[in-house]
Amino acid sequence: MAPIPTYLNPAAVLVLVSCDLCLVRANRPPSPVNVTVTQLKANSATVSWDVPEGDVIIGYAISQQRQDGQMQRFIREVNTTNRACVLWDLAEDADYIIQVQSIGLHGESQASKRVHFRTLKQSDRLPSNSSNQGDITMEGLDKERQLQTGEIIIIVVVLLMWAAVIALFCKQYDIIKDNDSNNNKEKTKPSSEHSTPERPTGGLLRSKKKSPSINIIEV
């Protein structure tokens, strides 16, 4: 706001102040509309709203208050285009009142209309969650069983393939072994059948004839 000259009368001062207030209000964004509360639980809830088109909104502000006045909270978020917010740490089975404001480039809007809601009891929430958890657990067990069955089938198929490979290898090995033994037998037969026993080449020793010795006696 511009400084007010001291020579102006009080009436003029009031006019200037009211004009400045009018300008500020004119630059403010419009208030959010269609404020609703959904996903009610014992300790949380979700508030959502709409913003009229044509205005630049850079954030929001939420005023949360218990109806008995024991607790009040103010949530402010800028640099966002979200149109919803989750309220946490709420009291169980308690009444709340909320209001939402839009944050624009020139300030905040007027607060929206008051919206009243009541959180649920813990007992009201557990049955639905317990049934869902049971469904999730059963689905998880079914999936786990399917995985175990598939793994068992894969293991059995692999073992059968290995058994077939080993049996084929053993069969081929026996065939090769039999062929080698037959070849060795065929190689040894000619030498044993066609060979004749050696006969001694040596005969009777021929006796040498001795020439008769003549002894001459001189008389």
PDB file of C-alpha atoms in Angstrom:
ATOM      1  CA  MET A   1       0.000   0.000   0.000  1.00  0.00           C
ATOM      2  CA  ALA A   2       1.328   3.472  -0.915  1.00  0.00           C
ATOM      3  CA  PRO A   3       2.104   5.905   1.959  1.00  0.00           C
ATOM      4  CA  ILE A   4      -0.751   8.279   2.786  1.00  0.00           C
ATOM      5  CA  PRO A   5       0.113  12.011   2.743  1.00  0.00           C
ATOM      6  CA  THR A   6      -0.376  13.722   6.116  1.00  0.00           C
ATOM      7  CA  TYR A   7      -2.271  16.642   4.627  1.00  0.00           C
ATOM      8  CA  LEU A   8      -5.233  14.509   3.564  1.00  0.00           C
ATOM      9  CA  ASN A   9      -8.346  14.580   5.713  1.00  0.00           C
ATOM     10  CA  PRO A  10      -9.695  11.413   7.410  1.00  0.00           C
ATOM     11  CA  ALA A  11     -12.430  10.993   4.830  1.00  0.00           C
ATOM     12  CA  ALA A  12      -9.911  10.881   2.018  1.00  0.00           C
ATOM     13  CA  VAL A  13      -7.829   8.402   3.973  1.00  0.00           C
ATOM     14  CA  LEU A  14     -10.797   6.073   4.317  1.00  0.00           C
ATOM     15  CA  VAL A  15     -11.477   6.307   0.606  1.00  0.00           C
ATOM     16  CA  LEU A  16      -7.875   5.401  -0.257  1.00  0.00           C
ATOM     17  CA  VAL A  17      -7.828   2.471   2.135  1.00  0.00           C
ATOM     18  CA  SER A  18     -11.094   1.133   0.776  1.00  0.00           C
ATOM     19  CA  CYS A  19      -9.784   1.485  -2.792  1.00  0.00           C
ATOM     20  CA  ASP A  20      -6.632  -0.448  -1.917  1.00  0.00           C
ATOM     21  CA  LEU A  21      -8.704  -3.174  -0.312  1.00  0.00           C
ATOM     22  CA  CYS A  22     -10.857  -3.349  -3.399  1.00  0.00           C
ATOM     23  CA  LEU A  23      -7.791  -3.731  -5.596  1.00  0.00           C
ATOM     24  CA  VAL A  24      -6.414  -6.498  -3.372  1.00  0.00           C
ATOM     25  CA  ARG A  25      -9.710  -8.342  -3.398  1.00  0.00           C
ATOM     26  CA  ALA A  26      -9.963  -7.934  -7.158  1.00  0.00           C
ATOM     27  CA  ASN A  27      -6.549  -9.574  -7.639  1.00  0.00           C
ATOM     28  CA  ARG A  28      -7.366 -12.499  -5.378  1.00  0.00           C
ATOM     29  CA  PRO A  29      -8.263 -15.796  -7.040  1.00  0.00           C
ATOM     30  CA  PRO A  30     -11.803 -17.125  -6.647  1.00  0.00           C
ATOM     31  CA  SER A  31     -12.634 -19.492  -3.825  1.00  0.00           C
ATOM     32  CA  PRO A  32     -12.583 -23.240  -4.503  1.00  0.00           C
ATOM     33  CA  VAL A  33     -15.889 -24.922  -5.274  1.00  0.00           C
ATOM     34  CA  ASN A  34     -17.272 -28.455  -5.018  1.00  0.00           C
ATOM     35  CA  VAL A  35     -15.271 -29.260  -1.881  1.00  0.00           C
ATOM     36  CA  THR A  36     -15.916 -32.913  -1.049  1.00  0.00           C
ATOM     37  CA  VAL A  37     -14.495 -35.494   1.375  1.00  0.00           C
ATOM     38  CA  THR A  38     -13.982 -39.081   0.182  1.00  0.00           C
ATOM     39  CA  GLN A  39     -12.185 -42.264   1.229  1.00  0.00           C
ATOM     40  CA  LEU A  40     -13.195 -41.877   4.841  1.00  0.00           C
ATOM     41  CA  LYS A  41     -11.307 -44.096   7.282  1.00  0.00           C
ATOM     42  CA  ALA A  42     -10.729 -44.168  11.033  1.00  0.00           C
ATOM     43  CA  ASN A  43      -7.580 -42.018  10.890  1.00  0.00           C
ATOM     44  CA  SER A  44      -7.539 -40.449   7.436  1.00  0.00           C
ATOM     45  CA  ALA A  45      -9.664 -38.891   4.717  1.00  0.00           C
ATOM     46  CA  THR A  46      -9.214 -37.303   1.283  1.00  0.00           C
ATOM     47  CA  VAL A  47     -10.498 -33.804   0.474  1.00  0.00           C
ATOM     48  CA  SER A  48     -10.838 -32.640  -3.136  1.00  0.00           C
ATOM     49  CA  TRP A  49     -12.082 -29.452  -4.804  1.00  0.00           C
ATOM     50  CA  ASP A  50     -12.436 -27.590  -8.104  1.00  0.00           C
ATOM     51  CA  VAL A  51     -11.084 -24.195  -9.146  1.00  0.00           C
ATOM     52  CA  PRO A  52     -12.887 -21.889 -11.612  1.00  0.00           C
ATOM     53  CA  GLU A  53     -11.103 -21.606 -14.938  1.00  0.00           C
ATOM     54  CA  GLY A  54      -9.318 -18.484 -16.090  1.00  0.00           C
ATOM     55  CA  ASP A  55      -7.262 -17.828 -12.941  1.00  0.00           C
ATOM     56  CA  VAL A  56      -3.650 -18.763 -12.255  1.00  0.00           C
ATOM     57  CA  ILE A  57      -3.524 -20.936  -9.137  1.00  0.00           C
ATOM     58  CA  ILE A  58      -0.139 -21.851  -7.655  1.00  0.00           C
ATOM     59  CA  GLY A  59      -1.247 -23.720  -4.552  1.00  0.00           C
ATOM     60  CA  TYR A  60      -3.878 -24.255  -1.883  1.00  0.00           C
ATOM     61  CA  ALA A  61      -4.451 -23.857   1.832  1.00  0.00           C
ATOM     62  CA  ILE A  62      -6.641 -26.129   3.986  1.00  0.00           C
ATOM     63  CA  SER A  63      -8.006 -25.286   7.408  1.00  0.00           C
ATOM     64  CA  GLN A  64      -8.822 -28.425   9.414  1.00  0.00           C
ATOM     65  CA  GLN A  65     -10.502 -28.242  12.825  1.00  0.00           C
ATOM     66  CA  ARG A  66     -12.212 -30.685  15.116  1.00  0.00           C
ATOM     67  CA  GLN A  67     -15.734 -29.685  15.935  1.00  0.00           C
ATOM     68  CA  ASP A  68     -15.093 -29.941  19.673  1.00  0.00           C
ATOM     69  CA  GLY A  69     -12.247 -27.437  19.305  1.00  0.00           C
ATOM     70  CA  GLN A  70      -9.546 -29.720  20.708  1.00  0.00           C
ATOM     71  CA  MET A  71      -7.335 -29.685  17.603  1.00  0.00           C
ATOM     72  CA  GLN A  72      -6.776 -27.362  14.661  1.00  0.00           C
ATOM     73  CA  ARG A  73      -4.421 -27.738  11.722  1.00  0.00           C
ATOM     74  CA  PHE A  74      -3.501 -25.525   8.790  1.00  0.00           C
ATOM     75  CA  ILE A  75      -2.045 -27.112   5.630  1.00  0.00           C
ATOM     76  CA  ARG A  76      -0.449 -24.892   2.989  1.00  0.00           C
ATOM     77  CA  GLU A  77       1.089 -26.095  -0.262  1.00  0.00           C
ATOM     78  CA  VAL A  78       2.491 -23.954  -3.087  1.00  0.00           C
ATOM     79  CA  ASN A  79       3.988 -24.653  -6.526  1.00  0.00           C
ATOM     80  CA  THR A  80       1.492 -27.391  -7.188  1.00  0.00           C
ATOM     81  CA  THR A  81      -1.541 -27.961  -9.365  1.00  0.00           C
ATOM     82  CA  ASN A  82      -3.064 -30.680  -7.180  1.00  0.00           C
ATOM     83  CA  ARG A  83      -6.771 -30.442  -6.478  1.00  0.00           C
ATOM     84  CA  ALA A  84      -6.804 -32.985  -3.647  1.00  0.00           C
ATOM     85  CA  CYS A  85      -5.101 -33.595  -0.322  1.00  0.00           C
ATOM     86  CA  VAL A  86      -4.969 -36.515   2.130  1.00  0.00           C
ATOM     87  CA  LEU A  87      -5.656 -35.649   5.770  1.00  0.00           C
ATOM     88  CA  TRP A  88      -3.655 -37.864   8.131  1.00  0.00           C
ATOM     89  CA  ASP A  89      -3.551 -38.463  11.896  1.00  0.00           C
ATOM     90  CA  LEU A  90      -7.240 -37.907  12.381  1.00  0.00           C
ATOM     91  CA  ALA A  91      -9.019 -39.014  15.539  1.00  0.00           C
ATOM     92  CA  GLU A  92     -11.228 -42.048  15.369  1.00  0.00           C
ATOM     93  CA  ASP A  93     -14.999 -41.445  15.302  1.00  0.00           C
ATOM     94  CA  ALA A  94     -14.612 -37.648  15.450  1.00  0.00           C
ATOM     95  CA  ASP A  95     -16.291 -34.694  13.725  1.00  0.00           C
ATOM     96  CA  TYR A  96     -14.204 -32.303  11.592  1.00  0.00           C
ATOM     97  CA  ILE A  97     -14.780 -29.094   9.668  1.00  0.00           C
ATOM     98  CA  ILE A  98     -12.578 -28.089   6.735  1.00  0.00           C
ATOM     99  CA  GLN A  99     -12.269 -25.081   4.435  1.00  0.00           C
ATOM    100  CA  VAL A 100     -10.085 -24.686   1.356  1.00  0.00           C
ATOM    101  CA  GLN A 101      -8.447 -21.557  -0.096  1.00  0.00           C
ATOM    102  CA  SER A 102      -6.770 -21.066  -3.473  1.00  0.00           C
ATOM    103  CA  ILE A 103      -3.337 -19.421  -3.589  1.00  0.00           C
ATOM    104  CA  GLY A 104      -2.745 -17.155  -6.590  1.00  0.00           C
ATOM    105  CA  LEU A 105      -0.017 -14.794  -7.722  1.00  0.00           C
ATOM    106  CA  HIS A 106      -1.501 -11.909  -5.735  1.00  0.00           C
ATOM    107  CA  GLY A 107      -2.600 -13.666  -2.569  1.00  0.00           C
ATOM    108  CA  GLU A 108      -5.120 -16.131  -1.239  1.00  0.00           C
ATOM    109  CA  SER A 109      -8.785 -16.451  -2.013  1.00  0.00           C
ATOM    110  CA  GLN A 110     -11.604 -16.319   0.431  1.00  0.00           C
ATOM    111  CA  ALA A 111     -12.244 -19.550   2.287  1.00  0.00           C
ATOM    112  CA  SER A 112     -14.654 -21.978   0.708  1.00  0.00           C
ATOM    113  CA  LYS A 113     -17.850 -23.102   2.330  1.00  0.00           C
ATOM    114  CA  ARG A 114     -17.484 -25.207   5.436  1.00  0.00           C
ATOM    115  CA  VAL A 115     -17.597 -28.938   4.905  1.00  0.00           C
ATOM    116  CA  HIS A 116     -18.387 -31.271   7.768  1.00  0.00           C
ATOM    117  CA  PHE A 117     -17.390 -34.951   7.934  1.00  0.00           C
ATOM    118  CA  ARG A 118     -16.977 -37.668  10.555  1.00  0.00           C
ATOM    119  CA  THR A 119     -14.266 -40.310  10.656  1.00  0.00           C
ATOM    120  CA  LEU A 120     -15.109 -43.985  10.951  1.00  0.00           C
ATOM    121  CA  LYS A 121     -14.630 -46.296  13.888  1.00  0.00           C
ATOM    122  CA  GLN A 122     -11.766 -48.739  13.866  1.00  0.00           C
ATOM    123  CA  SER A 123     -14.216 -51.635  14.060  1.00  0.00           C
ATOM    124  CA  ASP A 124     -16.036 -50.359  10.964  1.00  0.00           C
ATOM    125  CA  ARG A 125     -12.857 -50.484   8.910  1.00  0.00           C
ATOM    126  CA  LEU A 126     -11.360 -53.790  10.012  1.00  0.00           C
ATOM    127  CA  PRO A 127     -13.876 -56.247   8.495  1.00  0.00           C
ATOM    128  CA  SER A 128     -13.509 -54.900   4.988  1.00  0.00           C
ATOM    129  CA  ASN A 129      -9.739 -54.773   5.274  1.00  0.00           C
ATOM    130  CA  SER A 130      -9.555 -58.216   6.830  1.00  0.00           C
ATOM    131  CA  SER A 131     -11.566 -59.712   3.974  1.00  0.00           C
ATOM    132  CA  ASN A 132      -9.399 -57.931   1.446  1.00  0.00           C
ATOM    133  CA  GLN A 133      -6.282 -59.140   3.191  1.00  0.00           C
ATOM    134  CA  GLY A 134      -7.673 -62.667   3.113  1.00  0.00           C
ATOM    135  CA  ASP A 135      -8.300 -62.355  -0.605  1.00  0.00           C
ATOM    136  CA  ILE A 136      -4.828 -60.974  -1.151  1.00  0.00           C
ATOM    137  CA  THR A 137      -3.355 -63.795   0.924  1.00  0.00           C
ATOM    138  CA  MET A 138      -5.264 -66.431  -1.014  1.00  0.00           C
ATOM    139  CA  GLU A 139      -4.237 -64.866  -4.310  1.00  0.00           C
ATOM    140  CA  GLY A 140      -0.636 -64.853  -3.135  1.00  0.00           C
ATOM    141  CA  LEU A 141      -0.847 -68.520  -2.137  1.00  0.00           C
ATOM    142  CA  ASP A 142      -2.404 -69.456  -5.474  1.00  0.00           C
ATOM    143  CA  LYS A 143       0.320 -67.619  -7.358  1.00  0.00           C
ATOM    144  CA  GLU A 144       2.989 -69.246  -5.217  1.00  0.00           C
ATOM    145  CA  ARG A 145       1.502 -72.676  -5.835  1.00  0.00           C
ATOM    146  CA  GLN A 146       1.410 -72.022  -9.566  1.00  0.00           C
ATOM    147  CA  LEU A 147       5.048 -70.975  -9.491  1.00  0.00           C
ATOM    148  CA  GLN A 148       6.025 -74.087  -7.524  1.00  0.00           C
ATOM    149  CA  THR A 149       4.124 -76.336  -9.937  1.00  0.00           C
ATOM    150  CA  GLY A 150       5.752 -74.687 -12.940  1.00  0.00           C
ATOM    151  CA  GLU A 151       9.212 -75.025 -11.397  1.00  0.00           C
ATOM    152  CA  ILE A 152       8.630 -78.709 -10.640  1.00  0.00           C
ATOM    153  CA  ILE A 153       7.518 -79.345 -14.237  1.00  0.00           C
ATOM    154  CA  ILE A 154      10.610 -77.585 -15.594  1.00  0.00           C
ATOM    155  CA  ILE A 155      12.905 -79.583 -13.289  1.00  0.00           C
ATOM    156  CA  VAL A 156      11.275 -82.885 -14.314  1.00  0.00           C
ATOM    157  CA  VAL A 157      11.613 -82.043 -18.018  1.00  0.00           C
ATOM    158  CA  VAL A 158      15.278 -81.145 -17.595  1.00  0.00           C
ATOM    159  CA  LEU A 159      15.986 -84.363 -15.689  1.00  0.00           C
ATOM    160  CA  LEU A 160      14.275 -86.427 -18.395  1.00  0.00           C
ATOM    161  CA  MET A 161      16.332 -84.706 -21.072  1.00  0.00           C
ATOM    162  CA  TRP A 162      19.550 -85.391 -19.178  1.00  0.00           C
ATOM    163  CA  ALA A 163      18.547 -89.027 -18.660  1.00  0.00           C
ATOM    164  CA  ALA A 164      17.868 -89.415 -22.400  1.00  0.00           C
ATOM    165  CA  VAL A 165      21.233 -87.852 -23.258  1.00  0.00           C
ATOM    166  CA  ILE A 166      23.080 -90.114 -20.807  1.00  0.00           C
ATOM    167  CA  ALA A 167      21.288 -93.225 -22.116  1.00  0.00           C
ATOM    168  CA  LEU A 168      22.140 -92.293 -25.706  1.00  0.00           C
ATOM    169  CA  PHE A 169      25.763 -91.708 -24.772  1.00  0.00           C
ATOM    170  CA  CYS A 170      26.009 -95.084 -23.000  1.00  0.00           C
ATOM    171  CA  LYS A 171      24.457 -96.832 -25.996  1.00  0.00           C
ATOM    172  CA  GLN A 172      26.891 -95.212 -28.390  1.00  0.00           C
ATOM    173  CA  TYR A 173      29.769 -96.071 -26.090  1.00  0.00           C
ATOM    174  CA  ASP A 174      28.747 -99.761 -25.991  1.00  0.00           C
ATOM    175  CA  ILE A 175      28.504 -99.855 -29.794  1.00  0.00           C
ATOM    176  CA  ILE A 176      31.954 -98.302 -30.186  1.00  0.00           C
ATOM    177  CA  LYS A 177      33.401-100.709 -27.615  1.00  0.00           C
ATOM    178  CA  ASP A 178      31.916-103.758 -29.382  1.00  0.00           C
ATOM    179  CA  ASN A 179      33.279-102.586 -32.731  1.00  0.00           C
ATOM    180  CA  ASP A 180      36.775-102.157 -31.280  1.00  0.00           C
ATOM    181  CA  SER A 181      36.755-105.647 -29.750  1.00  0.00           C
ATOM    182  CA  ASN A 182      35.596-107.247 -33.039  1.00  0.00           C
ATOM    183  CA  ASN A 183      38.322-105.456 -34.979  1.00  0.00           C
ATOM    184  CA  ASN A 184      40.976-106.694 -32.566  1.00  0.00           C
ATOM    185  CA  LYS A 185      39.765-110.292 -32.906  1.00  0.00           C
ATOM    186  CA  GLU A 186      39.856-110.131 -36.698  1.00  0.00           C
ATOM    187  CA  LYS A 187      43.409-108.835 -36.630  1.00  0.00           C
ATOM    188  CA  THR A 188      44.675-111.652 -34.407  1.00  0.00           C
ATOM    189  CA  LYS A 189      43.113-114.600 -36.365  1.00  0.00           C
ATOM    190  CA  PRO A 190      45.428-114.750 -39.516  1.00  0.00           C
ATOM    191  CA  SER A 191      48.623-114.965 -37.557  1.00  0.00           C
ATOM    192  CA  SER A 192      47.392-117.888 -35.462  1.00  0.00           C
ATOM    193  CA  GLU A 193      45.632-119.958 -38.130  1.00  0.00           C
ATOM    194  CA  HIS A 194      48.020-119.763 -41.152  1.00  0.00           C
ATOM    195  CA  SER A 195      51.267-119.947 -39.283  1.00  0.00           C
ATOM    196  CA  THR A 196      52.905-123.402 -39.146  1.00  0.00           C
ATOM    197  CA  PRO A 197      54.777-124.626 -36.191  1.00  0.00           C
ATOM    198  CA  GLU A 198      58.434-124.347 -36.536  1.00  0.00           C
ATOM    199  CA  ARG A 199      60.256-127.611 -37.107  1.00  0.00           C
ATOM    200  CA  PRO A 200      63.745-128.099 -36.062  1.00  0.00           C
ATOM    201  CA  THR A 201      65.958-127.678 -39.074  1.00  0.00           C
ATOM    202  CA  GLY A 202      68.809-129.438 -37.579  1.00  0.00           C
ATOM    203  CA  GLY A 203      69.239-133.148 -38.567  1.00  0.00           C
ATOM    204  CA  LEU A 204      71.502-135.874 -37.413  1.00  0.00           C
ATOM    205  CA  LEU A 205      75.060-134.872 -37.255  1.00  0.00           C
ATOM    206  CA  ARG A 206      76.995-136.519 -40.001  1.00  0.00           C
ATOM    207  CA  SER A 207      79.951-138.495 -38.752  1.00  0.00           C
ATOM    208  CA  LYS A 208      83.157-137.687 -40.447  1.00  0.00           C
ATOM    209  CA  LYS A 209      84.970-140.612 -42.028  1.00  0.00           C
ATOM    210  CA  LYS A 210      88.353-141.032 -40.657  1.00  0.00           C
ATOM    211  CA  SER A 211      91.097-141.946 -43.143  1.00  0.00           C
ATOM    212  CA  PRO A 212      92.882-145.117 -42.149  1.00  0.00           C
ATOM    213  CA  SER A 213      96.229-144.509 -40.650  1.00  0.00           C
ATOM    214  CA  ILE A 214      99.118-146.572 -41.991  1.00  0.00           C
ATOM    215  CA  ASN A 215     102.037-147.206 -39.849  1.00  0.00           C
ATOM    216  CA  ILE A 216     105.212-148.199 -41.695  1.00  0.00           C
ATOM    217  CA  ILE A 217     107.786-150.184 -39.802  1.00  0.00           C
ATOM    218  CA  GLU A 218     111.250-150.300 -41.127  1.00  0.00           C
ATOM    219  CA  VAL A 219     113.291-153.458 -40.528  1.00  0.00           C
TER     220      VAL A 219
END
